[in-house]
Each structure stands twice: as structure tokens, then as C-alpha cells.
Amino acid sequence: MVKFLSIKAKALLVTLIVLVVGSGTLFAQKATVTGKLLDEDNKGIPFAAVAAVGFTGGTTTDSLGNYSLTILANTKLKVSFSHLNYDTQLFELELAEGEVKTLNRILKFKENLITEAVVNDDANRNNTMTRVDPRIAIEIPSAGGGIEAVIKTFAGVSSNNELSSQYNVRGGNYDENLVYVNDIEIYRPFLVRSGQQEGLSFINPDLVGSLSFSAGGFEAKYGDKMSSVLDVKYKRPRKFAGSVAGSLLGGSVHLEGSSKDYRFSYLGGFRYRSNQYILGSLDTDGAYRPQFMDAQGLLNFDINEEWSVSALVNYAQNKYQFIPENRETDFGTISDALRFTVYFDGQEVNTFETMLGALTVEYRPDPTLKFKLIASAFRSNETETFDVQGQYFLGQLENNFGSDNLGEVAFNRGIGTFLDHARNYLTANVFSLRHIGKWFDGYRILDWGIKYQYEDITDKLSEWNMIDSSGFSLPLNPNELQVFNVLKTTIKLQSHRGSGFIQNTWMFSDTSKHRLTAGVRFHYWNVNQQFFATPRANYSFNPRWKKADMLFRASGGMYYQPPFYRELRDLNGELNTNVRAQQSYHAVIGMDYNFKAWKRPFKLVAEVYYKYLNDLVTYEIDNVRIRYYAKNNSRGYATGIDLKLNGEFVKGIESWASMSVMTVQEDILDDFYYDYYNSDGEKIVYGITENATPTDSIKQTPGFIPRPTDQRVNFSLYFQDYVPKLPSLKMHLNLVFGSGMPFGPPDNTRYRDTLRIPPYRRVDIGFSYMLLGEKKKFVGPKNPLKYLESVWLSFEVFNLLGTNNTLSYLWISDITNRQYAVPNYLTARRINAKIVVKF
């Protein structure tokens, strides 16, 4: 073991030496652009981005608006000056070697009458990250809302539950997605079973300044997950502003501002949401009492031009109480139509309370070097309690079109009772200390980081269920009443883990532009005592064709995901601390093509990928609850193609369409079943074969089967439009189609989960009208409305087509132990009204 680790250590040392030494091996001539960015009041603009378009790196202005940017000499290029609150400017120049040019610019404050289209995202064009306009999250019509509603419309991303903020990426599950806010990793709740319990996601759209998303092949500087990364940065305000919003689903308020010298800034938001109105459209009637709220705050202080400190705090409480009354669901076919009717007693009460605090200290000795130290603490208190009894009737519907009772229950196929009980309590504490650094000079970047994390989790489980059909407990036993799926245990887990990375970016320029980013991550966890080092690389090539603006990319590497608590707990509530990191080897080839149609900008992005998966932990999904088998007993692969076309389909605003075709398969190494044969050598099919007495059997292995997230086809469309002579009246359309996901009977035999849920189809539409805008032509100097920036009124229709989308199935049995899969439908059509006031 020591010898093996020493070999890995030597390989890691060689990689680090190559990365560090290689960072200085570029033979490029340099020039410098310096200056100051000012607003229309001749005040400096801090933290604006300055970069050479199409080249790696860049810089930001200091607290006074000063900047210094190193660029390639003897090369004609464009320098971009951008800030979230100001219009972007481009300046074309060509400098000689060693030349220093002073370039001062005045940026104009943005007017947000029509969302500015961001089509040609040159800053992220060379890597797999896609920039997302956070303002769209406020406009997009969605029952769930938030940043995640926008992410779900991207290529490679799928979701079949509008009530949840979770999403699958290229065949991965919810736990395989990384989310960062200001370089702090965000965790999802542990005990949530359904989307209606989930509540608010961590990310507050009102506070977001920028965000980027990658569906795979991301750089080594991002953490150890197998599928995707969402990188969110909150705003750094420079003036007082705020917003108040309200709708039938809740409301929010946020405030932001800064001191006169911009050295201190604050940002805060409060949200309240209740899905009671939406949940009222579900098949199960009852008293839904969801209450979700959170408060967040971010403080920034520049001690001087070199030192700054910031603090991020969050408190969230998501409480879900439900007293079910009855349920009626029709399902089946025309020839075999059934009605499932349930009368309930009892209630369900769940509480998810999370707290996060983080302190960041940043040191910038010069514009090319940056150090960060981040200390964070996360705590989650989760309670799941329910006692729900259901008395059900499974009726056969009359299907004779000549009958007066057509569509009514003709007779009962089954009558029974089920009882579900749970008293589950979980407390999780995560403390981390992280250092990250960056060195850059305009066309090369060296990133590094190291992190220590301590985890303390206590989980008390007590749950079971009972099924009774026509007065008989299933399976039939006259001597005792049996309960099933019994979990009764207390688990305590304390652990330490360390991780880090180093990566370097090289930029080469001749008649073409080449960019190479290579790095390595390392990770160690004391529970399973596993150490690994995983290299990753990204290469881009711009041929600089005169008639076509195209760029080609290739990325890949090793993406290991070490287990967290969820992967260690098996279906029986027992902990397996020998679970190793799941392995994913990415290979991604892509291109993007910038072009013009109707004299407006468009971008086509295409990516083909293959992921080899090894040491997988098998799991099942019920609603949003992932249940792991807690053993590395599977291998598999995921492959597919993602396409996205975005641009100004309507002049001045961005829309896009995304399509993904994929498959994800796994081979569970220890699963098998038997085929039975009778004395005549015939394979027995019970209920069909006449001679069903087995005399021989043959062991079979299922081989590759679809993973629970195998959604073969996914199409999304987000389209915006406005009335040409009345641009303040806009339309937003959100359309999603996803083919069926695999499912099977609840017997913990994964190879039987090869049935398919019907396709997910949903259309949400919204109309917004700006009652008051920037210019305020009809507002007098003494009118208090002059202090408002804008007032928007929105009208939304969720599930416009009224589609009955199936999320999962409830399995019930009759006295013969025959099972029926009763569909759990998602939300029906609902209308929402919303008002947003900005000041």
C-alpha cells in the first residue's frame, strides 16, 4: 500500500512541476493597456471586467476604477469593458512590443426596458462553461422558479418535476451536480422525498451578479463531482437599489448599496414562498400548508487596495405540513380502465432548517496575483414525521359505450388499507477552510487551491409501512400482522477530508488561436482511506476563418466523486464505510459557430460526449428521493449529443432552443435471475405455460440495463417576444419535452426497472407589462414614483396545455398479491399573477 501511494505521489509531483514550470514557457510578445473606467458622473467604476476578446484571462478594475491589462503585441484585437450595470464597450487596437497605451472609457448605465441579448459569449467560449443571464430567472414562467428553471432549459439538462429545483445532467443524478456561490459549495437537503417538500433553493435570483454552467468536461479548479457545475457570483453593488416582488405563490424583497467611496457594500434578500395554490391541483385533496422562507446577506469591505474581506450568511426554514383527505386517480386503457380511490387519516409534518456562514479574506498584492482564504460552516436540521393511513378501493370502470354508467365504477377489484409511519431526524454539520489563488498576466493563468473539511452527521431513523387487502395482511399470514421496509437505527458519522487542485492555462497565437488548460485534482477521505489524483484538460482551437466564425473544443479527464453520507447508507439503513469514489471518465468534443441571420447574431453550439463509468453505486429514485445500495457494484457508460441554438429570433432579446439525445446504461455486477423450465424443456411463463411445474433452472445475468436517469430525448425552448410598437409588453414561453424515464416494481431488483414512464410534456407562458420605466415621462418632480426604477406586472399560465404528467407510481396489491402501478400525476393548469417593483 505504501509503495502504491508513493508511485501516485511521484506522478502527482511530476504533474505539478510540469504545470508550474510550463506556465512560464510561452514565447509571446507583450504590450500593456492601462486606464480608468468612469460612469456618467465621472466616478470610478470598481470591479468592472477588462479583457481581450477571444483571449484567455483579463483583469478587473480596482475600487477607484483603475486597471492594467497585458495583451499580445503586434496583434489586432478588441478590448472589452463590461460590468453588470453598464453597457459593454469594445475598443479595437494593435500595439507594438513593449508599448504602453492609456485608454480611459466612460460606460453608460444600462436601461432594462428590453433584456439585452448575450449571444456571442467570448469570455467563456474557449471552455465548456456557458454564461447565464440571471435576469431571465425572474422573467421565465415556471411553477418552481429560480435560477434552476433556466438551467433546466439547457442542452444536456433534464427534469421531469416542475416542483423541484433539482436536475439531471447527461445521465447523472441530483447528487452529481456541483453548485458554488462565491466559491462556497452548496449542499442539498438529505431527507427530502418529494418536490412539494423541497422549498426554496439556496440561490436567490435577486442577488445574483453572474453565473456560469457546464454540463461536463469542466476544469480541475471545480470540485469532485461527476456531472456538472453551476458557478454563481453574487453582486457587488455600487449604489443604493432594491426590489419588492409579490405573486400568488409568495414574495421577496432585496436591498443593496455601498458607501460613497465604494469600499463598503451590502446586499441582502428575504424570500417567502407557499406552494399551497399549486399543490391544490394534485390528485390528492387535503390541507396543504407549505411555508418556505429564507434570508441571505453579503457584506463586502475593502480595507485597502490590497486587502478585502466579505461575509456571506444564510438562514432557511422550509416547513411542509399536509393533512390528506382523499384521492381519486383514473388510469389504465380504454379496454381496462381503472379508478383508484383513497380515503386518508393522519398527517405529515416535515421541517428542513439550514444555516450557512462564510468569511472570505482576499489579498491582491498586484493586479496579476490574487489569494483567497475562505472559512465556512454549514448546518442542517431535518425532521421527517408522518402517520398516514389510507383505505383504498380499486374499481373497474364501465367501458361499454352504450351503458348509462359509462365511466363509473362497475365493480371493485380490490379493497385494502395501507399505513405509513416515520420519525426520522437528521443533523449535519460541515466545516471547511479553503485557500484558492490565481496568477495571470492576460494570456496565461495559473490557478491553485487546497481545502480541509470536517463533517459531523447524526441520523436517527424509524420508519415502516403495512399493507392490508380485504382484511388480510400481505403476504398472507394468519398468525401475525407484518410490517415492511422497516428502518430503525441511529447512525453517527464524523470524518475529515482534504482536497486541492492546480491547473495552468496556456495561450498560443499564430494564424490560429490555441488555448490549453490542464490541471489535476487530489482528494483524501479518512473514512474509506482512499486517495486519488485526477487529471483534466481542455483544448480549444479557433481557425480564424474569414467567412465563418467557428471554434472547436475538446475536453475530458477523470472525474471521481467521493462518497458523502447519502451514498454510504443502504436500503436497510445500515452504513457501509468501505464505499469508494465513483469514477467517470469524460471525453467531450464540441464546436460553436457564431453567425448572423436576418442581420441579427446567433450561436450554434454542438457537443458530442462519451463517459465511461466505473465503481458506480447503484441507486433507485422515487420522486426526488435517491436510495443507494451502498456498494460499488456497477459499471456503465453515458453517451450522447447536445445541440443549442440561441440568438435574437426577435430583435434585441435572446431566445434559445436545446435538444439532447443520449443513453446511460449500467451493468450491475452481482445481479442475476433464474429461468425455469418444465419436464418438456419449455421455459415456464406463469399464467401461460400449461405445465408450470419447474424441473430445471438456468442462471441468467441481465447485463446492461438503463440507469434510473436514462431519458433518451429532451427538447427545451425558451422564446421571448414583444409588441414592436409597445416594447414594454413582452411574452415569455417555456416549453419542455422529455422522453420517459425507466421504472419498475418496488422489489429492489434493478434489472426489472425497464418499464417507461410516459413522456414529460409541459408548456408555461407568461406576459409582462412595464407599468413604469426608466424615463418616467408622466411622473412629475414631486411625485414619489420618481424614486422607482421600474414596475412590472406579469400574468402567467402554468401547464398551458393541461397535460397530466406522471412523476412516479404507487404500487398496490389485491388479495392475490397482484400488483397495480397507480400513476402519481404532477400539477395541473394554474394561473399566476406577479408584480415586481425596482427602485
PDB file of N, CA and C in Angstrom, residues 250-295:
ATOM      1  N   GLY A 250     -46.063  33.733  -3.338  1.00  0.00           N
ATOM      2  CA  GLY A 250     -45.190  34.277  -2.299  1.00  0.00           C
ATOM      3  C   GLY A 250     -44.645  35.631  -2.701  1.00  0.00           C
ATOM      4  N   GLY A 251     -43.553  36.003  -2.054  1.00  0.00           N
ATOM      5  CA  GLY A 251     -42.972  37.311  -2.320  1.00  0.00           C
ATOM      6  C   GLY A 251     -41.518  37.361  -1.924  1.00  0.00           C
ATOM      7  N   SER A 252     -40.872  38.475  -2.287  1.00  0.00           N
ATOM      8  CA  SER A 252     -39.460  38.661  -1.961  1.00  0.00           C
ATOM      9  C   SER A 252     -39.159  40.147  -1.874  1.00  0.00           C
ATOM     10  N   VAL A 253     -38.089  40.458  -1.167  1.00  0.00           N
ATOM     11  CA  VAL A 253     -37.598  41.826  -1.078  1.00  0.00           C
ATOM     12  C   VAL A 253     -36.080  41.766  -0.992  1.00  0.00           C
ATOM     13  N   HIS A 254     -35.425  42.726  -1.625  1.00  0.00           N
ATOM     14  CA  HIS A 254     -33.968  42.771  -1.512  1.00  0.00           C
ATOM     15  C   HIS A 254     -33.506  44.218  -1.517  1.00  0.00           C
ATOM     16  N   LEU A 255     -32.392  44.457  -0.821  1.00  0.00           N
ATOM     17  CA  LEU A 255     -31.773  45.778  -0.739  1.00  0.00           C
ATOM     18  C   LEU A 255     -30.283  45.641  -1.020  1.00  0.00           C
ATOM     19  N   GLU A 256     -29.708  46.657  -1.620  1.00  0.00           N
ATOM     20  CA  GLU A 256     -28.275  46.681  -1.899  1.00  0.00           C
ATOM     21  C   GLU A 256     -27.789  48.119  -1.899  1.00  0.00           C
ATOM     22  N   GLY A 257     -26.509  48.295  -1.671  1.00  0.00           N
ATOM     23  CA  GLY A 257     -25.948  49.637  -1.665  1.00  0.00           C
ATOM     24  C   GLY A 257     -24.470  49.612  -1.325  1.00  0.00           C
ATOM     25  N   SER A 258     -23.879  50.798  -1.301  1.00  0.00           N
ATOM     26  CA  SER A 258     -22.455  50.912  -0.997  1.00  0.00           C
ATOM     27  C   SER A 258     -22.185  52.283  -0.401  1.00  0.00           C
ATOM     28  N   SER A 259     -21.017  52.419   0.188  1.00  0.00           N
ATOM     29  CA  SER A 259     -20.585  53.705   0.715  1.00  0.00           C
ATOM     30  C   SER A 259     -20.165  54.628  -0.440  1.00  0.00           C
ATOM     31  N   LYS A 260     -19.964  55.887  -0.134  1.00  0.00           N
ATOM     32  CA  LYS A 260     -19.636  56.850  -1.180  1.00  0.00           C
ATOM     33  C   LYS A 260     -18.311  56.541  -1.868  1.00  0.00           C
ATOM     34  N   ASP A 261     -17.362  56.001  -1.108  1.00  0.00           N
ATOM     35  CA  ASP A 261     -16.078  55.658  -1.713  1.00  0.00           C
ATOM     36  C   ASP A 261     -16.039  54.233  -2.236  1.00  0.00           C
ATOM     37  N   TYR A 262     -17.168  53.516  -2.210  1.00  0.00           N
ATOM     38  CA  TYR A 262     -17.334  52.157  -2.730  1.00  0.00           C
ATOM     39  C   TYR A 262     -16.516  51.109  -1.979  1.00  0.00           C
ATOM     40  N   ARG A 263     -15.922  51.452  -0.868  1.00  0.00           N
ATOM     41  CA  ARG A 263     -15.116  50.470  -0.144  1.00  0.00           C
ATOM     42  C   ARG A 263     -15.987  49.477   0.624  1.00  0.00           C
ATOM     43  N   PHE A 264     -17.178  49.889   0.996  1.00  0.00           N
ATOM     44  CA  PHE A 264     -18.102  49.012   1.709  1.00  0.00           C
ATOM     45  C   PHE A 264     -19.373  48.844   0.893  1.00  0.00           C
ATOM     46  N   SER A 265     -19.855  47.618   0.798  1.00  0.00           N
ATOM     47  CA  SER A 265     -21.115  47.363   0.101  1.00  0.00           C
ATOM     48  C   SER A 265     -21.907  46.300   0.860  1.00  0.00           C
ATOM     49  N   TYR A 266     -23.195  46.335   0.678  1.00  0.00           N
ATOM     50  CA  TYR A 266     -24.067  45.365   1.334  1.00  0.00           C
ATOM     51  C   TYR A 266     -25.104  44.873   0.343  1.00  0.00           C
ATOM     52  N   LEU A 267     -25.565  43.656   0.576  1.00  0.00           N
ATOM     53  CA  LEU A 267     -26.528  43.006  -0.293  1.00  0.00           C
ATOM     54  C   LEU A 267     -27.342  42.044   0.578  1.00  0.00           C
ATOM     55  N   GLY A 268     -28.653  42.186   0.551  1.00  0.00           N
ATOM     56  CA  GLY A 268     -29.485  41.338   1.394  1.00  0.00           C
ATOM     57  C   GLY A 268     -30.808  41.024   0.733  1.00  0.00           C
ATOM     58  N   GLY A 269     -31.357  39.850   1.040  1.00  0.00           N
ATOM     59  CA  GLY A 269     -32.635  39.462   0.454  1.00  0.00           C
ATOM     60  C   GLY A 269     -33.426  38.561   1.372  1.00  0.00           C
ATOM     61  N   PHE A 270     -34.731  38.681   1.282  1.00  0.00           N
ATOM     62  CA  PHE A 270     -35.657  37.827   2.039  1.00  0.00           C
ATOM     63  C   PHE A 270     -36.697  37.288   1.069  1.00  0.00           C
ATOM     64  N   ARG A 271     -36.981  35.981   1.188  1.00  0.00           N
ATOM     65  CA  ARG A 271     -37.975  35.350   0.313  1.00  0.00           C
ATOM     66  C   ARG A 271     -38.975  34.540   1.144  1.00  0.00           C
ATOM     67  N   TYR A 272     -40.198  34.539   0.700  1.00  0.00           N
ATOM     68  CA  TYR A 272     -41.242  33.698   1.295  1.00  0.00           C
ATOM     69  C   TYR A 272     -42.017  33.059   0.153  1.00  0.00           C
ATOM     70  N   ARG A 273     -42.274  31.774   0.289  1.00  0.00           N
ATOM     71  CA  ARG A 273     -42.994  31.065  -0.774  1.00  0.00           C
ATOM     72  C   ARG A 273     -43.916  30.021  -0.158  1.00  0.00           C
ATOM     73  N   SER A 274     -45.064  29.876  -0.765  1.00  0.00           N
ATOM     74  CA  SER A 274     -46.004  28.817  -0.383  1.00  0.00           C
ATOM     75  C   SER A 274     -46.563  28.196  -1.664  1.00  0.00           C
ATOM     76  N   ASN A 275     -46.390  26.888  -1.790  1.00  0.00           N
ATOM     77  CA  ASN A 275     -46.897  26.187  -2.970  1.00  0.00           C
ATOM     78  C   ASN A 275     -48.336  25.699  -2.800  1.00  0.00           C
ATOM     79  N   GLN A 276     -49.030  26.187  -1.799  1.00  0.00           N
ATOM     80  CA  GLN A 276     -50.375  25.697  -1.498  1.00  0.00           C
ATOM     81  C   GLN A 276     -51.299  25.807  -2.706  1.00  0.00           C
ATOM     82  N   TYR A 277     -51.211  26.918  -3.403  1.00  0.00           N
ATOM     83  CA  TYR A 277     -52.075  27.147  -4.567  1.00  0.00           C
ATOM     84  C   TYR A 277     -51.759  26.142  -5.679  1.00  0.00           C
ATOM     85  N   ILE A 278     -50.482  25.878  -5.915  1.00  0.00           N
ATOM     86  CA  ILE A 278     -50.080  24.930  -6.951  1.00  0.00           C
ATOM     87  C   ILE A 278     -50.446  23.501  -6.556  1.00  0.00           C
ATOM     88  N   LEU A 279     -50.177  23.141  -5.289  1.00  0.00           N
ATOM     89  CA  LEU A 279     -50.422  21.772  -4.841  1.00  0.00           C
ATOM     90  C   LEU A 279     -51.901  21.424  -4.831  1.00  0.00           C
ATOM     91  N   GLY A 280     -52.746  22.440  -4.794  1.00  0.00           N
ATOM     92  CA  GLY A 280     -54.182  22.198  -4.835  1.00  0.00           C
ATOM     93  C   GLY A 280     -54.651  21.558  -6.126  1.00  0.00           C
ATOM     94  N   SER A 281     -53.779  21.507  -7.150  1.00  0.00           N
ATOM     95  CA  SER A 281     -54.159  20.890  -8.423  1.00  0.00           C
ATOM     96  C   SER A 281     -53.775  19.421  -8.503  1.00  0.00           C
ATOM     97  N   LEU A 282     -53.150  18.862  -7.457  1.00  0.00           N
ATOM     98  CA  LEU A 282     -52.786  17.454  -7.446  1.00  0.00           C
ATOM     99  C   LEU A 282     -54.000  16.569  -7.218  1.00  0.00           C
ATOM    100  N   ASP A 283     -53.845  15.260  -7.506  1.00  0.00           N
ATOM    101  CA  ASP A 283     -54.963  14.321  -7.351  1.00  0.00           C
ATOM    102  C   ASP A 283     -55.394  14.167  -5.895  1.00  0.00           C
ATOM    103  N   THR A 284     -54.422  14.271  -4.987  1.00  0.00           N
ATOM    104  CA  THR A 284     -54.734  14.097  -3.572  1.00  0.00           C
ATOM    105  C   THR A 284     -55.255  15.406  -2.981  1.00  0.00           C
ATOM    106  N   ASP A 285     -56.500  15.376  -2.515  1.00  0.00           N
ATOM    107  CA  ASP A 285     -57.085  16.547  -1.871  1.00  0.00           C
ATOM    108  C   ASP A 285     -56.752  16.532  -0.383  1.00  0.00           C
ATOM    109  N   GLY A 286     -56.625  17.728   0.182  1.00  0.00           N
ATOM    110  CA  GLY A 286     -56.335  17.839   1.605  1.00  0.00           C
ATOM    111  C   GLY A 286     -55.879  19.229   1.948  1.00  0.00           C
ATOM    112  N   ALA A 287     -55.404  19.371   3.159  1.00  0.00           N
ATOM    113  CA  ALA A 287     -54.931  20.671   3.641  1.00  0.00           C
ATOM    114  C   ALA A 287     -53.421  20.734   3.453  1.00  0.00           C
ATOM    115  N   TYR A 288     -52.995  21.407   2.392  1.00  0.00           N
ATOM    116  CA  TYR A 288     -51.567  21.637   2.141  1.00  0.00           C
ATOM    117  C   TYR A 288     -51.157  22.930   2.846  1.00  0.00           C
ATOM    118  N   ARG A 289     -50.137  22.842   3.684  1.00  0.00           N
ATOM    119  CA  ARG A 289     -49.667  24.024   4.405  1.00  0.00           C
ATOM    120  C   ARG A 289     -48.146  24.140   4.304  1.00  0.00           C
ATOM    121  N   PRO A 290     -47.630  24.377   3.113  1.00  0.00           N
ATOM    122  CA  PRO A 290     -46.188  24.576   2.966  1.00  0.00           C
ATOM    123  C   PRO A 290     -45.796  26.018   3.267  1.00  0.00           C
ATOM    124  N   GLN A 291     -44.737  26.187   4.007  1.00  0.00           N
ATOM    125  CA  GLN A 291     -44.218  27.522   4.321  1.00  0.00           C
ATOM    126  C   GLN A 291     -42.696  27.490   4.145  1.00  0.00           C
ATOM    127  N   PHE A 292     -42.211  28.204   3.152  1.00  0.00           N
ATOM    128  CA  PHE A 292     -40.787  28.224   2.850  1.00  0.00           C
ATOM    129  C   PHE A 292     -40.283  29.663   2.942  1.00  0.00           C
ATOM    130  N   MET A 293     -39.219  29.877   3.678  1.00  0.00           N
ATOM    131  CA  MET A 293     -38.654  31.222   3.779  1.00  0.00           C
ATOM    132  C   MET A 293     -37.148  31.139   3.936  1.00  0.00           C
ATOM    133  N   ASP A 294     -36.474  32.186   3.491  1.00  0.00           N
ATOM    134  CA  ASP A 294     -35.031  32.282   3.733  1.00  0.00           C
ATOM    135  C   ASP A 294     -34.597  33.740   3.722  1.00  0.00           C
ATOM    136  N   ALA A 295     -33.463  33.997   4.370  1.00  0.00           N
ATOM    137  CA  ALA A 295     -32.860  35.333   4.418  1.00  0.00           C
ATOM    138  C   ALA A 295     -31.371  35.169   4.151  1.00  0.00           C
TER     139      ALA A 295
END
